[in-house]
Amino acid sequence: MALNLIMLGPPGAGKGTQAERFARSRAIPKISTGDMLREAVKAGTEIGLRAKAIMDRGELVGDDVITGIVKERLDQPDARRGFILDGFPRTVAQAMALDTLMNGRDPLIVVDIAVPEAELVRRLSSRRVCRDCGTNADAGATAAAGAGDERCGKCGGRLEQRSDDTEAVVLERLKVYRRDTQPLVDYYRPRPTFRSVNGAQSADGVAADLAAEIEAVSGAGR
Ligand code: AP5
Ligand code: MG
């Protein structure tokens, strides 16, 4: 059975951190719409150019554009063995579109990572990412000689604040989350494959809880 997983959760919940670990341990692709959009911005594609302004305001890119990107990615052969969605779906319309895309595939397992808002603000305001490869500083950066010149442990690129991690934009992202994305928890909750985990613990603790929940759910579905 393919492991078709959705990581739900507010900005800063640890979706990317956990999706990365899980994708590596299960050898299935992590499909992060935020990362894909940031790559499009960097590459200067038409979608990237339009998305940049929206992302920097903390708003959501249109459902049709995002759903199109995800459909194309899920059609790649490597996603047939399973996938981890990080940052998608984010609206009920996207969730409904995904349900259609899932026709003929194994059921979605949905895990919501719950973290109190004060902790989210703390995490996002202190996050540093690599300017060149986007890697999170906590996940592989090393401090180079000299204060203020920390470098990415993966590629040596300079670390900086993500452009949507400023205080005003974080507050907007949280507002958009409450309005547009939190309703997804109620959309998925009735499914037997929905689980919620406590994200306000160490990343190792979250990973262990996630693995246990996913094991329980996918075992039950066999
Ligand atoms: P996206 O990139 O998805 O951002 P987000 O949802 O706001 O989430 P983050 O990436 O900020 O947080 P995360 O949950 O991944 O946490 P992380 O692991 O990094 O989207 C960006 C934008 O793109 C959107 O605003 C929108 O404009 C657009 N977009 C994307 N998808 C879209 C869609 N489907 N529809 C429309 N628009 C879309 O962790 C955060 C920090 O906390 C890190 O520093 C990390 O090291 C740390 N941390 C992680 N876990 C722990 C822990 N357990 N304890 C302590 N610290 C931790
Ligand atoms: Mg992320």
Short mmCIF file of C-alpha atoms and ligand atoms in Angstrom, two decimals:
data_model
loop_
_atom_site.label_atom_id
_atom_site.label_comp_id
_atom_site.label_asym_id
_atom_site.label_seq_id
_atom_site.Cartn_x
_atom_site.Cartn_y
_atom_site.Cartn_z
CA MET A 1 0.00 0.00 0.00
CA ALA A 2 1.34 3.47 -0.93
CA LEU A 3 1.77 5.93 1.94
CA ASN A 4 -0.12 9.03 0.81
CA LEU A 5 0.36 11.53 3.60
CA ILE A 6 -0.75 15.11 4.27
CA MET A 7 1.06 17.21 6.90
CA LEU A 8 -1.44 19.78 8.11
CA GLY A 9 -0.65 22.56 10.52
CA PRO A 10 -0.19 26.30 10.93
CA PRO A 11 2.87 28.26 9.75
CA GLY A 12 5.83 27.22 11.89
CA ALA A 13 4.22 23.98 13.14
CA GLY A 14 7.13 21.95 11.78
CA LYS A 15 5.47 20.56 8.63
CA GLY A 16 8.61 21.01 6.54
CA THR A 17 10.92 19.70 9.26
CA GLN A 18 8.87 16.56 9.80
CA ALA A 19 8.05 15.99 6.12
CA GLU A 20 11.75 16.10 5.28
CA ARG A 21 12.64 13.50 7.93
CA PHE A 22 9.78 11.25 7.07
CA ALA A 23 10.38 11.44 3.33
CA ARG A 24 13.99 10.42 3.87
CA SER A 25 13.17 7.51 6.17
CA ARG A 26 10.43 6.14 3.87
CA ALA A 27 12.14 7.01 0.58
CA ILE A 28 9.08 8.79 -0.81
CA PRO A 29 8.98 12.34 -2.20
CA LYS A 30 8.20 15.37 -0.06
CA ILE A 31 5.96 17.67 -2.05
CA SER A 32 6.10 21.13 -0.54
CA THR A 33 4.09 23.78 -2.38
CA GLY A 34 5.88 26.56 -0.48
CA ASP A 35 9.29 25.21 -1.58
CA MET A 36 8.05 24.79 -5.16
CA LEU A 37 6.79 28.37 -5.23
CA ARG A 38 10.06 29.70 -3.76
CA GLU A 39 11.96 27.78 -6.46
CA ALA A 40 9.71 29.33 -9.12
CA VAL A 41 10.41 32.78 -7.64
CA LYS A 42 14.15 32.12 -7.79
CA ALA A 43 13.95 30.81 -11.35
CA GLY A 44 11.94 33.89 -12.34
CA THR A 45 9.14 31.94 -14.02
CA GLU A 46 5.81 33.62 -14.67
CA ILE A 47 4.13 31.77 -11.79
CA GLY A 48 7.07 32.70 -9.56
CA LEU A 49 6.87 36.37 -10.42
CA ARG A 50 3.16 36.48 -9.62
CA ALA A 51 3.50 34.33 -6.48
CA LYS A 52 6.27 36.42 -4.91
CA ALA A 53 4.12 39.46 -4.17
CA ILE A 54 1.33 37.26 -2.77
CA MET A 55 3.69 35.26 -0.55
CA ASP A 56 5.41 38.38 0.75
CA ARG A 57 2.03 39.68 1.89
CA GLY A 58 1.27 36.40 3.66
CA GLU A 59 -1.71 35.65 1.43
CA LEU A 60 -2.51 32.50 -0.52
CA VAL A 61 -1.74 31.83 -4.16
CA GLY A 62 -4.88 30.98 -6.17
CA ASP A 63 -6.38 27.51 -5.79
CA ASP A 64 -6.27 26.75 -9.52
CA VAL A 65 -2.59 27.57 -9.91
CA ILE A 66 -1.59 25.53 -6.86
CA THR A 67 -3.80 22.58 -7.69
CA GLY A 68 -2.32 22.51 -11.21
CA ILE A 69 1.22 22.42 -9.80
CA VAL A 70 0.34 19.59 -7.41
CA LYS A 71 -1.47 17.56 -10.05
CA GLU A 72 1.56 17.69 -12.31
CA ARG A 73 3.83 16.62 -9.45
CA LEU A 74 1.60 13.74 -8.32
CA ASP A 75 1.60 12.46 -11.90
CA GLN A 76 5.38 11.89 -11.74
CA PRO A 77 6.26 8.19 -11.44
CA ASP A 78 8.02 8.56 -8.06
CA ALA A 79 4.78 9.67 -6.40
CA ARG A 80 3.06 6.40 -7.27
CA ARG A 81 4.78 4.68 -4.33
CA GLY A 82 3.55 7.37 -1.97
CA PHE A 83 4.20 11.02 -1.10
CA ILE A 84 4.15 13.56 1.69
CA LEU A 85 2.31 16.79 1.03
CA ASP A 86 3.61 19.78 3.00
CA GLY A 87 1.59 23.00 2.75
CA PHE A 88 -1.10 21.56 0.48
CA PRO A 89 -4.06 21.49 0.71
CA ARG A 90 -4.60 24.83 2.39
CA THR A 91 -8.23 25.58 1.54
CA VAL A 92 -11.33 23.42 1.41
CA ALA A 93 -11.41 23.94 -2.38
CA GLN A 94 -7.87 22.52 -2.63
CA ALA A 95 -8.84 19.57 -0.41
CA MET A 96 -11.81 18.78 -2.63
CA ALA A 97 -9.63 19.01 -5.75
CA LEU A 98 -7.12 16.66 -4.11
CA ASP A 99 -9.84 14.15 -3.32
CA THR A 100 -10.60 14.07 -7.04
CA LEU A 101 -6.92 13.62 -7.89
CA MET A 102 -6.82 10.69 -5.44
CA ASN A 103 -9.31 8.63 -7.44
CA GLY A 104 -7.83 5.17 -7.88
CA ARG A 105 -5.06 5.70 -5.31
CA ASP A 106 -4.67 4.50 -1.73
CA PRO A 107 -6.48 6.63 0.88
CA LEU A 108 -4.95 9.82 2.25
CA ILE A 109 -3.55 9.77 5.77
CA VAL A 110 -3.90 13.21 7.34
CA VAL A 111 -1.81 14.31 10.30
CA ASP A 112 -2.39 17.68 11.93
CA ILE A 113 0.56 19.10 13.87
CA ALA A 114 -0.85 21.27 16.66
CA VAL A 115 1.25 24.08 18.22
CA PRO A 116 0.10 27.10 20.29
CA GLU A 117 0.28 30.43 18.48
CA ALA A 118 2.85 32.09 20.77
CA GLU A 119 5.29 29.26 20.03
CA LEU A 120 4.67 29.61 16.27
CA VAL A 121 5.54 33.31 16.39
CA ARG A 122 8.67 32.54 18.40
CA ARG A 123 9.82 29.86 15.93
CA LEU A 124 9.17 31.89 12.79
CA SER A 125 10.81 35.06 14.06
CA SER A 126 14.01 33.15 14.84
CA ARG A 127 14.10 30.89 11.76
CA ARG A 128 17.03 31.31 9.38
CA VAL A 129 17.14 29.68 5.95
CA CYS A 130 19.81 29.36 3.29
CA ARG A 131 19.53 32.03 0.61
CA ASP A 132 20.78 29.61 -2.04
CA CYS A 133 19.24 26.18 -1.33
CA GLY A 134 16.45 27.09 1.11
CA THR A 135 17.59 24.62 3.78
CA ASN A 136 16.49 25.46 7.30
CA ALA A 137 19.45 26.49 9.46
CA ASP A 138 18.37 24.14 12.25
CA ALA A 139 18.54 21.25 9.80
CA GLY A 140 22.12 21.39 8.62
CA ALA A 141 23.71 24.79 9.02
CA THR A 142 27.11 25.39 10.51
CA ALA A 143 28.36 28.66 11.87
CA ALA A 144 31.33 29.90 9.89
CA ALA A 145 34.14 31.88 11.44
CA GLY A 146 33.08 35.38 12.42
CA ALA A 147 29.91 36.58 14.04
CA GLY A 148 27.03 37.34 11.70
CA ASP A 149 28.43 35.18 8.92
CA GLU A 150 26.67 31.88 9.44
CA ARG A 151 26.66 29.62 6.44
CA CYS A 152 24.48 26.77 5.26
CA GLY A 153 25.87 23.38 6.25
CA LYS A 154 24.66 21.87 2.98
CA CYS A 155 25.87 24.31 0.33
CA GLY A 156 27.78 27.09 2.11
CA GLY A 157 25.21 29.74 1.15
CA ARG A 158 24.45 32.71 3.37
CA LEU A 159 21.71 32.31 5.98
CA GLU A 160 18.96 34.87 6.10
CA GLN A 161 15.41 35.47 7.31
CA ARG A 162 12.73 34.10 4.97
CA SER A 163 11.09 37.12 3.33
CA ASP A 164 7.68 36.23 4.81
CA ASP A 165 8.98 35.72 8.36
CA THR A 166 8.86 39.39 9.37
CA GLU A 167 6.53 40.06 12.29
CA ALA A 168 3.76 41.77 10.30
CA VAL A 169 3.68 39.04 7.63
CA VAL A 170 3.75 36.24 10.23
CA LEU A 171 0.65 37.75 11.87
CA GLU A 172 -1.07 37.91 8.49
CA ARG A 173 -0.14 34.29 7.70
CA LEU A 174 -1.60 33.19 11.03
CA LYS A 175 -4.79 35.12 10.29
CA VAL A 176 -5.06 33.53 6.84
CA TYR A 177 -4.38 30.13 8.42
CA ARG A 178 -7.25 30.55 10.91
CA ARG A 179 -9.62 31.75 8.22
CA ASP A 180 -8.80 29.48 5.25
CA THR A 181 -6.83 26.46 6.45
CA GLN A 182 -8.05 25.60 9.95
CA PRO A 183 -11.46 24.57 8.52
CA LEU A 184 -9.60 21.68 6.86
CA VAL A 185 -9.18 20.05 10.26
CA ASP A 186 -12.96 19.70 10.44
CA TYR A 187 -13.05 18.60 6.79
CA TYR A 188 -10.71 15.68 7.49
CA ARG A 189 -11.55 14.87 11.13
CA PRO A 190 -14.42 12.47 10.36
CA ARG A 191 -12.09 10.22 8.34
CA PRO A 192 -10.68 7.16 10.10
CA THR A 193 -7.25 8.10 8.69
CA PHE A 194 -7.12 11.51 10.45
CA ARG A 195 -4.79 12.05 13.42
CA SER A 196 -3.57 15.02 15.45
CA VAL A 197 -0.17 15.14 17.15
CA ASN A 198 1.29 17.49 19.73
CA GLY A 199 3.80 19.65 17.84
CA ALA A 200 4.89 21.57 20.93
CA GLN A 201 7.65 19.17 21.91
CA SER A 202 11.11 18.40 20.55
CA ALA A 203 11.36 17.61 16.84
CA ASP A 204 12.40 14.06 17.80
CA GLY A 205 9.32 13.74 20.02
CA VAL A 206 7.04 14.94 17.23
CA ALA A 207 8.69 12.53 14.77
CA ALA A 208 8.15 9.60 17.13
CA ASP A 209 4.47 10.48 17.68
CA LEU A 210 3.94 10.95 13.95
CA ALA A 211 5.52 7.61 13.12
CA ALA A 212 3.38 5.86 15.73
CA GLU A 213 0.14 7.46 14.50
CA ILE A 214 0.93 6.78 10.86
CA GLU A 215 1.82 3.19 11.66
CA ALA A 216 -1.47 2.73 13.55
CA VAL A 217 -3.55 4.25 10.75
CA SER A 218 -1.85 2.56 7.81
CA GLY A 219 -1.77 -0.77 9.66
CA ALA A 220 -5.51 -0.53 10.26
CA GLY A 221 -6.13 0.16 6.56
CA ARG A 222 -4.36 -2.97 5.29
P1 AP5 B 1 4.88 27.51 3.23
O1 AP5 B 1 6.28 27.53 2.79
O2 AP5 B 1 4.12 26.26 3.20
O3 AP5 B 1 4.84 28.16 4.66
P2 AP5 B 1 3.92 27.89 5.97
O4 AP5 B 1 2.78 27.01 5.81
O5 AP5 B 1 3.61 29.26 6.46
O6 AP5 B 1 4.80 27.08 6.88
P3 AP5 B 1 6.31 27.24 7.26
O7 AP5 B 1 7.15 26.71 6.15
O8 AP5 B 1 6.58 28.63 7.72
O9 AP5 B 1 6.36 26.33 8.55
P4 AP5 B 1 6.52 24.75 8.70
O10 AP5 B 1 5.28 24.21 9.30
O11 AP5 B 1 7.04 24.13 7.45
O12 AP5 B 1 7.62 24.73 9.82
P5 AP5 B 1 9.20 24.42 9.76
O13 AP5 B 1 9.41 22.96 9.72
O14 AP5 B 1 9.89 25.27 8.76
O15 AP5 B 1 4.07 28.57 2.36
C1 AP5 B 1 4.58 29.87 2.13
C2 AP5 B 1 3.62 30.67 1.27
O16 AP5 B 1 3.47 30.04 -0.01
C3 AP5 B 1 2.19 30.79 1.79
O17 AP5 B 1 2.05 31.84 2.72
C4 AP5 B 1 1.42 31.05 0.50
O18 AP5 B 1 1.56 32.39 0.07
C5 AP5 B 1 2.14 30.15 -0.49
N1 AP5 B 1 1.55 28.79 -0.56
C6 AP5 B 1 2.17 27.62 -0.24
N2 AP5 B 1 1.34 26.59 -0.38
C7 AP5 B 1 0.17 27.10 -0.81
C8 AP5 B 1 -1.11 26.54 -1.11
N3 AP5 B 1 -1.33 25.21 -1.01
N4 AP5 B 1 -2.10 27.37 -1.51
C9 AP5 B 1 -1.89 28.69 -1.63
N5 AP5 B 1 -0.74 29.30 -1.34
C10 AP5 B 1 0.30 28.51 -0.93
O19 AP5 B 1 9.59 24.94 11.22
C11 AP5 B 1 9.53 26.32 11.56
C12 AP5 B 1 10.72 26.68 12.49
O20 AP5 B 1 10.55 26.00 13.73
C13 AP5 B 1 12.07 26.25 11.94
O21 AP5 B 1 13.04 27.17 12.32
C14 AP5 B 1 12.29 24.89 12.61
O22 AP5 B 1 13.65 24.58 12.73
C15 AP5 B 1 11.63 25.09 13.95
N6 AP5 B 1 11.05 23.84 14.49
C16 AP5 B 1 10.45 22.83 13.79
N7 AP5 B 1 10.01 21.87 14.64
C17 AP5 B 1 10.34 22.29 15.90
C18 AP5 B 1 10.15 21.75 17.20
N8 AP5 B 1 9.50 20.57 17.39
N9 AP5 B 1 10.58 22.45 18.26
C19 AP5 B 1 11.22 23.65 18.09
N10 AP5 B 1 11.44 24.23 16.88
C20 AP5 B 1 11.00 23.55 15.80
MG MG B 2 7.57 24.83 5.55
#
